[in-house]
mmCIF file of C-alpha atoms in Angstrom:
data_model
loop_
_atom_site.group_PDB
_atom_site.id
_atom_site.type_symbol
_atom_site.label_atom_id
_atom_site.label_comp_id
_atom_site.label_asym_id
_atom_site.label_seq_id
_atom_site.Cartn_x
_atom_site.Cartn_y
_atom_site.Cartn_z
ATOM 1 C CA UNK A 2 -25.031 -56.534 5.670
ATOM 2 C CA UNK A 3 -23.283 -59.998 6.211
ATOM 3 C CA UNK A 4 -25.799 -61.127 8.716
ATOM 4 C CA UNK A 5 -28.241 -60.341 6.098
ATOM 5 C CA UNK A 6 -26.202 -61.827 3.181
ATOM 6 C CA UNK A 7 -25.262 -64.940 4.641
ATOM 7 C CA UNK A 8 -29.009 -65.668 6.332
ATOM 8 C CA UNK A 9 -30.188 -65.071 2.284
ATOM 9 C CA UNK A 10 -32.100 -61.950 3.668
ATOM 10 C CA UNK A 11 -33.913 -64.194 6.056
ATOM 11 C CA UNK A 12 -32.877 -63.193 9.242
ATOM 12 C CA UNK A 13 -32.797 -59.408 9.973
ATOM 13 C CA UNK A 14 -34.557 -56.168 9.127
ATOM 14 C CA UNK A 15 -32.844 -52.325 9.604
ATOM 15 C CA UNK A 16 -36.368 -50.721 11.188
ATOM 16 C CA UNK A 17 -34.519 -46.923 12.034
ATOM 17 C CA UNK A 18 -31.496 -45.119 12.252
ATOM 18 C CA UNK A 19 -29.742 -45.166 15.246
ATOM 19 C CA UNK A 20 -26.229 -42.814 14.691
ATOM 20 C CA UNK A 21 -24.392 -40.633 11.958
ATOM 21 C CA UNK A 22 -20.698 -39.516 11.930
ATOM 22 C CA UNK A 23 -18.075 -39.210 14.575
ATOM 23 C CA UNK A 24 -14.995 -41.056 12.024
ATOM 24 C CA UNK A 25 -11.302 -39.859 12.004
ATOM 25 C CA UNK A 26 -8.352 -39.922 11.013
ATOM 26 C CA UNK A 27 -6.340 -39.132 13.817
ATOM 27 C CA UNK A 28 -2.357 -39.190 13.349
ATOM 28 C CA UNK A 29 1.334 -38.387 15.080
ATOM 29 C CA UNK A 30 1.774 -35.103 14.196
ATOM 30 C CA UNK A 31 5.597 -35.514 14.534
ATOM 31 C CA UNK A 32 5.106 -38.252 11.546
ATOM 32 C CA UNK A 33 2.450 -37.455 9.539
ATOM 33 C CA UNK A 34 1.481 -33.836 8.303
ATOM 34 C CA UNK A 35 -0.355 -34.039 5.277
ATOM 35 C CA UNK A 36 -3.080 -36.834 3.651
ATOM 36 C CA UNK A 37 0.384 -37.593 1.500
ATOM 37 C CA UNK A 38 2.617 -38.733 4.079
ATOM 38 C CA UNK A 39 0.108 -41.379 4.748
ATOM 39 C CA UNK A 40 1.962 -43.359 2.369
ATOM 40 C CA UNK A 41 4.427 -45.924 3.907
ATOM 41 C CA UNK A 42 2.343 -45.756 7.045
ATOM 42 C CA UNK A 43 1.358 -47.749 9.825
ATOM 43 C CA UNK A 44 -2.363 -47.078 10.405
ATOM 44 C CA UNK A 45 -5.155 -48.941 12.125
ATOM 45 C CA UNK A 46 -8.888 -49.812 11.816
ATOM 46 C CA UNK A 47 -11.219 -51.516 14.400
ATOM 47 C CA UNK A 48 -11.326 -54.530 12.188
ATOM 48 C CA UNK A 49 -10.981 -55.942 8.509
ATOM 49 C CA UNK A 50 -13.715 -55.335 6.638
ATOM 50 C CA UNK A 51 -15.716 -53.075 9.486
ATOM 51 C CA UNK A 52 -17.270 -49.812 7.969
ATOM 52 C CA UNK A 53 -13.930 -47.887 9.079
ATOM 53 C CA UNK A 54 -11.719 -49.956 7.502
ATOM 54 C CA UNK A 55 -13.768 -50.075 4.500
ATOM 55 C CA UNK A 56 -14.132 -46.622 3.964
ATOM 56 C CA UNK A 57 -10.397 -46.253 4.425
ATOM 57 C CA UNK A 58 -9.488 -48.891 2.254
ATOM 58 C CA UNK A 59 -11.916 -46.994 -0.418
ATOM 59 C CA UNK A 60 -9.790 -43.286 0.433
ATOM 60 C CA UNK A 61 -6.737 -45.279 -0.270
ATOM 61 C CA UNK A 62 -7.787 -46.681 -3.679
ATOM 62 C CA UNK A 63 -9.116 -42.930 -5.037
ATOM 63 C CA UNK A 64 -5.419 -41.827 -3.856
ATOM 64 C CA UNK A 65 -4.330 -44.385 -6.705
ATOM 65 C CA UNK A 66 -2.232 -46.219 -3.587
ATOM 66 C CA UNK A 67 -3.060 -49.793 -3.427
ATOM 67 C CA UNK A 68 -2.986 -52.302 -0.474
ATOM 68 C CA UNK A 69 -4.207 -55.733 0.109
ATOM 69 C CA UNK A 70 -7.228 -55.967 1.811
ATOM 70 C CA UNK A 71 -6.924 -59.428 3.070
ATOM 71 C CA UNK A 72 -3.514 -58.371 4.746
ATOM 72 C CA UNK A 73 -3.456 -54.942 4.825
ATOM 73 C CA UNK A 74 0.270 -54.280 2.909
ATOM 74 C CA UNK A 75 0.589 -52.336 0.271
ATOM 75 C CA UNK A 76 1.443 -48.600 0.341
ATOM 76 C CA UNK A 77 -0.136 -47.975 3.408
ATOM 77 C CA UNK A 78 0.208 -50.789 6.400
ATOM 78 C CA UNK A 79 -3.393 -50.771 7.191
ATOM 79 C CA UNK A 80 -3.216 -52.645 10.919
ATOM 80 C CA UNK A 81 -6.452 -54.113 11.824
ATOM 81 C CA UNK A 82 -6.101 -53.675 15.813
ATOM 82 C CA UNK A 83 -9.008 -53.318 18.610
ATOM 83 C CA UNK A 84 -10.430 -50.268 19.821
ATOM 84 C CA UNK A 85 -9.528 -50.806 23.260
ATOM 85 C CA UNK A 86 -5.514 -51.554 22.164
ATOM 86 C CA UNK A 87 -5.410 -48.920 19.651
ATOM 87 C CA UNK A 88 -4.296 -46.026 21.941
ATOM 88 C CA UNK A 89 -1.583 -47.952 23.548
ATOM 89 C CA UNK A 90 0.141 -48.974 20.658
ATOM 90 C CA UNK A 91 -0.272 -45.476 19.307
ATOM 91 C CA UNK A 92 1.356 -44.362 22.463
ATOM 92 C CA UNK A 93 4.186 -47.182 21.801
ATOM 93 C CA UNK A 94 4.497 -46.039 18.461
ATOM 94 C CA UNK A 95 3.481 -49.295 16.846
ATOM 95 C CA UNK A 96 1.414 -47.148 14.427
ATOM 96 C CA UNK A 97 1.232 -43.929 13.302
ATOM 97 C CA UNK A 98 -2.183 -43.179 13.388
ATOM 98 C CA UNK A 99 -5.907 -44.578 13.364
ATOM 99 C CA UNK A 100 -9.169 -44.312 11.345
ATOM 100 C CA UNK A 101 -11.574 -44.776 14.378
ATOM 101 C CA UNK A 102 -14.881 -44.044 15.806
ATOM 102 C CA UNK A 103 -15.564 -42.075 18.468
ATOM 103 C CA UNK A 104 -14.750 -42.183 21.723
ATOM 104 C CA UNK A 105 -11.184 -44.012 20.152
ATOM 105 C CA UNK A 106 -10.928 -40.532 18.296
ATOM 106 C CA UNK A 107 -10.656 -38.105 21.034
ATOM 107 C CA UNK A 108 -8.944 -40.233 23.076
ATOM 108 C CA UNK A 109 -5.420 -40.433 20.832
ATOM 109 C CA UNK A 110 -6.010 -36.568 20.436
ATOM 110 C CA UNK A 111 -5.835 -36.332 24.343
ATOM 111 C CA UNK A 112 -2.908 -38.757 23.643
ATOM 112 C CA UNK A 113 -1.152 -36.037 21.171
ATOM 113 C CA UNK A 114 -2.568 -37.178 17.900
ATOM 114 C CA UNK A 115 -3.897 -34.885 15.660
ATOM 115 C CA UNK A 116 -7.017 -34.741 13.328
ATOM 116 C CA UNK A 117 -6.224 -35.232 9.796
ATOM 117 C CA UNK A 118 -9.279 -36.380 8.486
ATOM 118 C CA UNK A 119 -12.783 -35.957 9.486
ATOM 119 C CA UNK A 120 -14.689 -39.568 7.747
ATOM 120 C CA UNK A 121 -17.860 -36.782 7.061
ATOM 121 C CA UNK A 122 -16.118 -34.468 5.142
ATOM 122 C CA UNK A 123 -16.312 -37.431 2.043
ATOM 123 C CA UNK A 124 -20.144 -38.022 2.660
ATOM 124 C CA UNK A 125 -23.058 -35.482 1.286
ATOM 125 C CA UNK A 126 -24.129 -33.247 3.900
ATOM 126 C CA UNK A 127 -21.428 -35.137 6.521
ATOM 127 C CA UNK A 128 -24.400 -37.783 7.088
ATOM 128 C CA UNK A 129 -23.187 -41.557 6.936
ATOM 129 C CA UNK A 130 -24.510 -44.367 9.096
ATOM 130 C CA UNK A 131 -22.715 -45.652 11.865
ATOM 131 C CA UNK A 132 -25.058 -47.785 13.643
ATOM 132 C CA UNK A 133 -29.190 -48.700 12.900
ATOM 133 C CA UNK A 134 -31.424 -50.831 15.149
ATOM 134 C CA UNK A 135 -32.335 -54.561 13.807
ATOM 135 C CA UNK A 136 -34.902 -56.736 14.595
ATOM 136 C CA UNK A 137 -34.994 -60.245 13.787
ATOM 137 C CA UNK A 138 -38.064 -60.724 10.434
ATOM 138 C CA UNK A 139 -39.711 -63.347 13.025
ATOM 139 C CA UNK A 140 -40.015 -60.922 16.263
ATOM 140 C CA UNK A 141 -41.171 -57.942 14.019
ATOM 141 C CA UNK A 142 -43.510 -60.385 12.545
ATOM 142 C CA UNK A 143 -45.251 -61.635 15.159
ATOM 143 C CA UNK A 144 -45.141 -58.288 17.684
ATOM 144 C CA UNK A 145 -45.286 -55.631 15.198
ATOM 145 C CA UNK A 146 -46.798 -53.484 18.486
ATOM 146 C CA UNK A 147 -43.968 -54.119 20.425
ATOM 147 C CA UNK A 148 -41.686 -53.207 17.630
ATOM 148 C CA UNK A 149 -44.000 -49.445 17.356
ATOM 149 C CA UNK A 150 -43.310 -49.148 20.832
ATOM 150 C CA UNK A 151 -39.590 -49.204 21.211
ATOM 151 C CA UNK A 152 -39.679 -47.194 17.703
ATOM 152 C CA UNK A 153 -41.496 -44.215 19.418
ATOM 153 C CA UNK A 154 -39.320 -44.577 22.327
ATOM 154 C CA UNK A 155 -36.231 -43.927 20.445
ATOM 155 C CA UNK A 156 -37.814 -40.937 18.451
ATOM 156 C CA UNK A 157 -38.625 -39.368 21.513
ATOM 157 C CA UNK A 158 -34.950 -39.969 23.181
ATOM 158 C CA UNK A 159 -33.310 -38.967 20.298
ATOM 159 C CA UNK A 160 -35.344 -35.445 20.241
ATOM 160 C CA UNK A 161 -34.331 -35.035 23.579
ATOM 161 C CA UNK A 162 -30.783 -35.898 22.900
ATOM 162 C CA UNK A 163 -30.926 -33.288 20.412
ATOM 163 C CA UNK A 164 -32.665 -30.809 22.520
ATOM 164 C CA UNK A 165 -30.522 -31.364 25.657
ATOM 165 C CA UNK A 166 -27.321 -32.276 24.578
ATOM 166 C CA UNK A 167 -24.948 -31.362 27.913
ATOM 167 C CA UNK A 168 -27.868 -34.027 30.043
ATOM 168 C CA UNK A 169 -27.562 -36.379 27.508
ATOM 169 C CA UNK A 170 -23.809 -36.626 27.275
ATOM 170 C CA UNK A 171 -23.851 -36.853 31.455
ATOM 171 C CA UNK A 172 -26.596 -39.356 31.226
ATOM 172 C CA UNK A 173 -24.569 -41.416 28.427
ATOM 173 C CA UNK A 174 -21.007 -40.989 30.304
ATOM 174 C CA UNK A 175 -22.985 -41.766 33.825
ATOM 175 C CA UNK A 176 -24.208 -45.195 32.314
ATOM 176 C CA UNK A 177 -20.644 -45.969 31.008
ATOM 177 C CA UNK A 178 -19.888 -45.336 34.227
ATOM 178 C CA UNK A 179 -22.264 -48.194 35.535
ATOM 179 C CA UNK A 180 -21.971 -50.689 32.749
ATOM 180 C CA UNK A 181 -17.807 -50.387 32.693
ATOM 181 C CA UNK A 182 -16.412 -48.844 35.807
ATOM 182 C CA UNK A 183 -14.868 -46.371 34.132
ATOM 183 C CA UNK A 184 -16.391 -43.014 33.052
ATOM 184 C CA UNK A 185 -14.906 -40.888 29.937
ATOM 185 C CA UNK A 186 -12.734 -38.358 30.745
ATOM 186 C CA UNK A 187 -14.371 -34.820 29.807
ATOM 187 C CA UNK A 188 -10.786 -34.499 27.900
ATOM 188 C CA UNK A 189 -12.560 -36.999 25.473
ATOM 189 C CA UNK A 190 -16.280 -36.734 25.484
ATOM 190 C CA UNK A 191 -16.439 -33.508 25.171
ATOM 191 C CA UNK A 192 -14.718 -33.648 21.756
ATOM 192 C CA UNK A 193 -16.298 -36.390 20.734
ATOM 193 C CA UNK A 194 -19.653 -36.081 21.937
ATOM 194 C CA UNK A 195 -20.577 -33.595 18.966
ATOM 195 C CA UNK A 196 -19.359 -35.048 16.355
ATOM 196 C CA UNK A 197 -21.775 -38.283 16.422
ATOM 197 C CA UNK A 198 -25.310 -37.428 15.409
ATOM 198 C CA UNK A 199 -28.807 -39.291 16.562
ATOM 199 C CA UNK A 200 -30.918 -39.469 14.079
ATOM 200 C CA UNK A 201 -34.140 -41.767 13.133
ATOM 201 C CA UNK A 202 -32.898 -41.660 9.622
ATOM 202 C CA UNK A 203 -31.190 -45.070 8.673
ATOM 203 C CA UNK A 204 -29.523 -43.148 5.947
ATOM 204 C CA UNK A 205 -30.068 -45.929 3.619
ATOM 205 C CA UNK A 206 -28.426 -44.559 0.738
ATOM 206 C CA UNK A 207 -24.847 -44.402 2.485
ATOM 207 C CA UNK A 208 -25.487 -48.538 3.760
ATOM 208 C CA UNK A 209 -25.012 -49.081 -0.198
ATOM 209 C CA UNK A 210 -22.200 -46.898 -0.724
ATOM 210 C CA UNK A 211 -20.252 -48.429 1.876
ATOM 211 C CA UNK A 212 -21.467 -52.093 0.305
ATOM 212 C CA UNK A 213 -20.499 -51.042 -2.899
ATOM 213 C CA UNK A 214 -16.928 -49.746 -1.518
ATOM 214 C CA UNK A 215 -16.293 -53.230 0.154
ATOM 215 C CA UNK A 216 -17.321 -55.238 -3.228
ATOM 216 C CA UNK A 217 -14.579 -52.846 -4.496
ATOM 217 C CA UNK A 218 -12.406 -53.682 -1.958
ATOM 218 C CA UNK A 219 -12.650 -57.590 -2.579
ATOM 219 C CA UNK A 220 -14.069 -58.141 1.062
ATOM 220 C CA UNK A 221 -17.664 -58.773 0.153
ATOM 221 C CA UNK A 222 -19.297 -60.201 -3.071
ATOM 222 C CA UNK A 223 -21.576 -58.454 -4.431
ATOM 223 C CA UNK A 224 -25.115 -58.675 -2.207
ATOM 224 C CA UNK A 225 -28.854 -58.534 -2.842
ATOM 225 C CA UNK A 226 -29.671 -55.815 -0.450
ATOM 226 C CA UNK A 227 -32.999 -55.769 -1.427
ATOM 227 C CA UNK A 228 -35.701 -55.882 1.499
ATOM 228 C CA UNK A 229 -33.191 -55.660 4.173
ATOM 229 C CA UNK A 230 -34.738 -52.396 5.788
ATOM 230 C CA UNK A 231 -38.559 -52.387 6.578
ATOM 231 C CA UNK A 232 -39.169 -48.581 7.600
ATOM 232 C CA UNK A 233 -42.781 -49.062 8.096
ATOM 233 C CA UNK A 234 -43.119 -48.504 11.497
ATOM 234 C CA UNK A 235 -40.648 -46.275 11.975
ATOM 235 C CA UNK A 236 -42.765 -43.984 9.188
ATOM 236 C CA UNK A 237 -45.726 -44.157 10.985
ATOM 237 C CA UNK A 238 -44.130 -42.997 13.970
ATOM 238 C CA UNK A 239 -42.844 -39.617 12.419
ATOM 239 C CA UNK A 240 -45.574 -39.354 10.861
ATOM 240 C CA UNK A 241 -47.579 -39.217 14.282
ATOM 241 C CA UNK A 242 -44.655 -37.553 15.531
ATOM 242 C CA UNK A 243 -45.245 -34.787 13.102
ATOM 243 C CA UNK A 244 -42.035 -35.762 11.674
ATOM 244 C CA UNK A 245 -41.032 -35.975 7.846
ATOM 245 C CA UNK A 246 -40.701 -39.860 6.656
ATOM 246 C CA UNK A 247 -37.246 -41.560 5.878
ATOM 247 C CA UNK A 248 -36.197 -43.024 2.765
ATOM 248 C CA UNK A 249 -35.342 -46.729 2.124
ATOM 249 C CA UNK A 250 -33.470 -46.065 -1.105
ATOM 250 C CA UNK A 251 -35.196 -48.429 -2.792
ATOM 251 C CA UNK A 252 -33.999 -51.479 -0.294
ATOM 252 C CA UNK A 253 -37.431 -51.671 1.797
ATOM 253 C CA UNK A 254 -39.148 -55.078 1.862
ATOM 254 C CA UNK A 255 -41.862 -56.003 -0.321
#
Protein backbone atom coordinates (compact mmCIF):
# COMPACT_ATOMS: atom_id res chain seq x y z
CA UNK A 1 0.00 0.00 0.00
CA UNK A 2 2.65 2.82 0.63
CA UNK A 3 4.74 1.81 -2.28
CA UNK A 4 1.64 2.17 -4.20
CA UNK A 5 0.47 5.41 -2.46
CA UNK A 6 3.51 7.27 -2.57
CA UNK A 7 4.45 6.15 -6.48
CA UNK A 8 0.55 7.72 -7.14
CA UNK A 9 -0.37 4.06 -8.17
CA UNK A 10 2.37 4.15 -10.72
CA UNK A 11 4.69 1.76 -9.67
CA UNK A 12 3.33 -1.67 -8.56
CA UNK A 13 0.54 -4.14 -9.24
CA UNK A 14 -0.70 -7.15 -6.53
CA UNK A 15 -1.02 -10.03 -9.55
CA UNK A 16 -1.91 -13.18 -6.75
CA UNK A 17 -2.00 -14.15 -3.36
CA UNK A 18 0.87 -15.45 -1.92
CA UNK A 19 -0.04 -16.32 2.16
CA UNK A 20 -3.03 -16.16 4.74
CA UNK A 21 -2.82 -16.30 8.59
CA UNK A 22 -0.22 -17.52 10.99
CA UNK A 23 -0.67 -13.99 13.58
CA UNK A 24 -0.50 -14.20 17.46
CA UNK A 25 -0.63 -13.00 20.33
CA UNK A 26 1.71 -14.82 22.27
CA UNK A 27 2.24 -13.72 26.09
CA UNK A 28 4.06 -14.60 29.72
CA UNK A 29 1.70 -16.65 31.15
CA UNK A 30 3.04 -15.75 34.66
CA UNK A 31 1.91 -11.96 33.62
CA UNK A 32 -0.74 -12.00 31.46
CA UNK A 33 -3.87 -14.39 31.67
CA UNK A 34 -6.66 -12.89 30.08
CA UNK A 35 -7.13 -10.27 26.79
CA UNK A 36 -7.74 -7.76 30.03
CA UNK A 37 -4.52 -7.86 31.65
CA UNK A 38 -3.14 -6.62 28.44
CA UNK A 39 -3.65 -3.32 29.81
CA UNK A 40 -0.49 -1.64 31.31
CA UNK A 41 1.54 -3.96 29.14
CA UNK A 42 4.65 -4.13 27.42
CA UNK A 43 3.95 -5.74 24.02
CA UNK A 44 5.72 -5.77 20.70
CA UNK A 45 5.10 -5.64 16.90
CA UNK A 46 7.60 -6.20 14.00
CA UNK A 47 7.34 -2.56 13.19
CA UNK A 48 5.13 0.72 13.38
CA UNK A 49 2.67 0.75 11.08
CA UNK A 50 3.38 -3.07 9.61
CA UNK A 51 0.08 -5.14 9.18
CA UNK A 52 0.72 -6.64 12.84
CA UNK A 53 1.00 -3.65 14.47
CA UNK A 54 -1.86 -2.27 12.70
CA UNK A 55 -4.19 -4.81 13.39
CA UNK A 56 -3.18 -4.62 17.03
CA UNK A 57 -3.38 -1.10 17.29
CA UNK A 58 -7.11 -1.60 15.72
CA UNK A 59 -7.88 -4.62 18.75
CA UNK A 60 -6.74 -2.02 21.15
CA UNK A 61 -9.04 0.82 19.99
CA UNK A 62 -12.41 -1.69 19.90
CA UNK A 63 -11.20 -2.50 23.66
CA UNK A 64 -11.96 1.37 24.17
CA UNK A 65 -7.98 1.50 25.42
CA UNK A 66 -6.15 4.11 23.58
CA UNK A 67 -2.39 4.47 22.72
CA UNK A 68 -0.38 6.64 20.52
CA UNK A 69 0.47 5.27 17.44
CA UNK A 70 3.39 7.39 16.64
CA UNK A 71 4.97 6.28 20.08
CA UNK A 72 3.25 3.50 21.12
CA UNK A 73 2.15 4.79 25.01
CA UNK A 74 -0.97 4.78 26.06
CA UNK A 75 -2.68 1.92 27.95
CA UNK A 76 -0.84 -0.63 26.40
CA UNK A 77 3.17 0.01 25.70
CA UNK A 78 3.02 -1.17 22.21
CA UNK A 79 7.10 -1.74 21.57
CA UNK A 80 7.90 -1.72 17.99
CA UNK A 81 11.03 -4.25 18.16
CA UNK A 82 12.50 -6.69 15.28
CA UNK A 83 11.58 -10.10 14.71
CA UNK A 84 14.89 -11.43 15.17
CA UNK A 85 15.27 -9.42 18.87
CA UNK A 86 11.84 -10.09 19.91
CA UNK A 87 12.46 -13.48 21.64
CA UNK A 88 15.39 -12.30 23.56
CA UNK A 89 13.93 -9.51 25.12
CA UNK A 90 10.89 -11.63 25.83
CA UNK A 91 13.26 -13.98 27.48
CA UNK A 92 14.82 -10.78 29.41
CA UNK A 93 11.55 -9.75 30.29
CA UNK A 94 11.70 -6.43 28.49
CA UNK A 95 8.13 -7.20 27.32
CA UNK A 96 5.48 -9.18 28.15
CA UNK A 97 4.40 -10.51 25.10
CA UNK A 98 4.29 -10.12 21.15
CA UNK A 99 1.77 -9.84 18.26
CA UNK A 100 3.97 -11.66 15.60
CA UNK A 101 4.03 -13.71 12.55
CA UNK A 102 5.04 -16.92 12.28
CA UNK A 103 7.95 -18.51 12.78
CA UNK A 104 8.40 -15.45 15.78
CA UNK A 105 5.11 -17.14 17.16
CA UNK A 106 6.15 -20.58 17.92
CA UNK A 107 9.32 -19.68 18.79
CA UNK A 108 8.36 -17.55 22.26
CA UNK A 109 5.88 -20.54 22.84
CA UNK A 110 9.01 -22.90 22.79
CA UNK A 111 10.35 -19.98 24.94
CA UNK A 112 7.28 -20.42 27.58
CA UNK A 113 4.88 -17.94 26.14
CA UNK A 114 1.54 -18.78 25.69
CA UNK A 115 -1.15 -18.20 22.93
CA UNK A 116 -3.62 -15.65 23.80
CA UNK A 117 -4.77 -14.60 20.65
CA UNK A 118 -4.94 -16.20 17.35
CA UNK A 119 -4.90 -12.71 14.62
CA UNK A 120 -7.63 -15.18 12.44
CA UNK A 121 -10.03 -15.61 14.91
CA UNK A 122 -11.07 -11.52 14.10
CA UNK A 123 -11.10 -12.16 10.23
CA UNK A 124 -14.21 -14.00 8.28
CA UNK A 125 -13.47 -17.48 7.71
CA UNK A 126 -9.72 -16.90 9.55
CA UNK A 127 -8.53 -15.70 5.91
CA UNK A 128 -6.41 -12.35 5.99
CA UNK A 129 -3.45 -11.58 3.76
CA UNK A 130 -0.10 -11.75 4.90
CA UNK A 131 1.96 -11.51 1.92
CA UNK A 132 0.92 -11.18 -2.24
CA UNK A 133 3.39 -11.19 -5.15
CA UNK A 134 4.04 -7.63 -7.00
CA UNK A 135 5.26 -6.84 -10.13
CA UNK A 136 6.42 -3.59 -11.17
CA UNK A 137 3.23 -1.93 -14.00
CA UNK A 138 6.37 -1.61 -16.52
CA UNK A 139 7.69 -5.45 -16.34
CA UNK A 140 4.03 -6.80 -16.42
CA UNK A 141 3.58 -4.47 -19.25
CA UNK A 142 6.00 -5.29 -21.47
CA UNK A 143 6.35 -9.38 -20.58
CA UNK A 144 2.88 -10.13 -19.77
CA UNK A 145 4.12 -14.01 -20.84
CA UNK A 146 6.67 -14.03 -18.46
CA UNK A 147 4.40 -12.73 -15.81
CA UNK A 148 1.69 -16.05 -16.92
CA UNK A 149 4.55 -18.11 -16.43
CA UNK A 150 5.71 -17.54 -12.92
CA UNK A 151 1.75 -17.19 -12.17
CA UNK A 152 1.20 -20.91 -13.17
CA UNK A 153 4.26 -21.82 -11.41
CA UNK A 154 3.06 -20.67 -8.13
CA UNK A 155 -0.50 -22.25 -8.64
CA UNK A 156 1.02 -25.40 -9.18
CA UNK A 157 3.52 -25.13 -5.97
CA UNK A 158 0.98 -23.98 -3.90
CA UNK A 159 -1.36 -27.17 -4.82
CA UNK A 160 1.39 -29.18 -3.98
CA UNK A 161 2.07 -27.40 -0.79
CA UNK A 162 -1.37 -28.12 0.00
CA UNK A 163 -1.33 -31.64 -1.09
CA UNK A 164 2.02 -32.54 0.56
CA UNK A 165 2.32 -30.56 3.43
CA UNK A 166 5.11 -32.70 5.72
CA UNK A 167 7.61 -32.35 2.01
CA UNK A 168 6.83 -28.98 1.81
CA UNK A 169 7.59 -27.90 5.33
CA UNK A 170 11.14 -30.09 4.92
CA UNK A 171 11.66 -28.50 1.60
CA UNK A 172 10.89 -24.86 3.14
CA UNK A 173 12.99 -25.56 6.53
CA UNK A 174 15.86 -27.32 4.16
CA UNK A 175 16.14 -23.96 2.11
CA UNK A 176 16.26 -21.89 5.39
CA UNK A 177 18.75 -24.07 6.06
CA UNK A 178 20.79 -22.99 2.87
CA UNK A 179 19.88 -19.36 2.63
CA UNK A 180 20.59 -18.74 6.70
CA UNK A 181 22.65 -21.46 8.25
CA UNK A 182 20.32 -22.19 10.56
CA UNK A 183 17.34 -24.57 10.15
CA UNK A 184 13.99 -24.22 12.41
CA UNK A 185 13.81 -26.27 15.15
CA UNK A 186 10.82 -28.90 14.68
CA UNK A 187 9.88 -27.37 18.34
CA UNK A 188 8.80 -24.35 16.10
CA UNK A 189 7.84 -25.30 12.62
CA UNK A 190 5.86 -27.74 13.42
CA UNK A 191 3.51 -25.36 15.27
CA UNK A 192 3.76 -22.90 13.05
CA UNK A 193 3.84 -24.50 9.85
CA UNK A 194 -0.11 -25.00 9.90
CA UNK A 195 -1.23 -22.11 10.83
CA UNK A 196 -0.01 -20.04 7.59
CA UNK A 197 -2.07 -20.86 4.54
CA UNK A 198 -0.92 -20.71 0.58
CA UNK A 199 -3.34 -19.59 -1.31
CA UNK A 200 -3.62 -17.85 -4.98
CA UNK A 201 -6.29 -15.71 -3.51
CA UNK A 202 -4.91 -12.10 -2.79
CA UNK A 203 -7.79 -11.77 -0.45
CA UNK A 204 -8.36 -8.34 -1.60
CA UNK A 205 -11.09 -7.48 0.57
CA UNK A 206 -8.94 -7.88 3.91
CA UNK A 207 -5.86 -5.42 2.01
CA UNK A 208 -8.73 -2.65 2.60
CA UNK A 209 -9.68 -3.55 5.95
CA UNK A 210 -6.31 -3.40 7.18
CA UNK A 211 -5.95 0.18 5.07
CA UNK A 212 -8.92 1.34 6.54
CA UNK A 213 -7.68 0.23 10.22
CA UNK A 214 -4.33 2.21 9.70
CA UNK A 215 -6.29 5.52 8.38
CA UNK A 216 -7.98 4.86 11.78
CA UNK A 217 -4.97 4.53 13.43
CA UNK A 218 -3.49 7.97 12.12
CA UNK A 219 -0.52 6.07 10.34
CA UNK A 220 -1.73 6.37 6.79
CA UNK A 221 -4.00 9.01 5.05
CA UNK A 222 -6.53 7.93 3.48
CA UNK A 223 -5.37 6.15 -0.12
CA UNK A 224 -6.80 5.65 -3.61
CA UNK A 225 -6.44 1.96 -3.78
CA UNK A 226 -8.00 1.81 -6.87
CA UNK A 227 -6.13 -0.29 -9.69
CA UNK A 228 -3.50 -1.48 -7.43
CA UNK A 229 -4.22 -5.31 -8.08
CA UNK A 230 -4.42 -6.53 -11.78
CA UNK A 231 -5.71 -10.27 -11.34
CA UNK A 232 -5.85 -10.89 -14.97
CA UNK A 233 -3.42 -13.32 -15.38
CA UNK A 234 -3.65 -14.88 -12.41
CA UNK A 235 -7.61 -15.57 -13.57
CA UNK A 236 -6.70 -17.03 -16.57
CA UNK A 237 -4.50 -19.33 -14.93
CA UNK A 238 -7.26 -20.91 -12.62
CA UNK A 239 -9.29 -20.78 -15.03
CA UNK A 240 -6.99 -23.22 -17.16
CA UNK A 241 -6.19 -24.68 -13.98
CA UNK A 242 -9.77 -25.64 -13.57
CA UNK A 243 -9.72 -23.41 -10.68
CA UNK A 244 -12.53 -20.88 -9.50
CA UNK A 245 -11.40 -17.03 -10.22
CA UNK A 246 -10.39 -14.54 -7.36
CA UNK A 247 -11.94 -11.40 -6.55
CA UNK A 248 -10.34 -7.90 -6.76
CA UNK A 249 -12.93 -6.24 -4.54
CA UNK A 250 -13.46 -3.74 -6.75
CA UNK A 251 -9.54 -2.47 -6.67
CA UNK A 252 -8.48 -4.18 -10.15
CA UNK A 253 -7.02 -1.83 -12.78
CA UNK A 254 -8.93 -0.39 -15.48
Amino acid sequence: INGYVKSKGSNLRIISGSASGGVKLVVNPDKIKTLDDLKGKKIATPQKGNTQDIAFLNWISEKGWTVDPESGKGDVSVVRTDNKVTPDAFKQGSIDGAWVPEPTASKLVSDGGSVLLDEGSLWPENKFVITNIIVSQKFLKEHPDVVEAVLRGTVKTNEWIHSNQDKAKASANARLLAETGKALDPKVIDPAWPSISVTDDPLAATLKTQSDWAVKAKLLEKPDLAGIYDLTLLNKVLKAAGKPAVSDAGLGAR
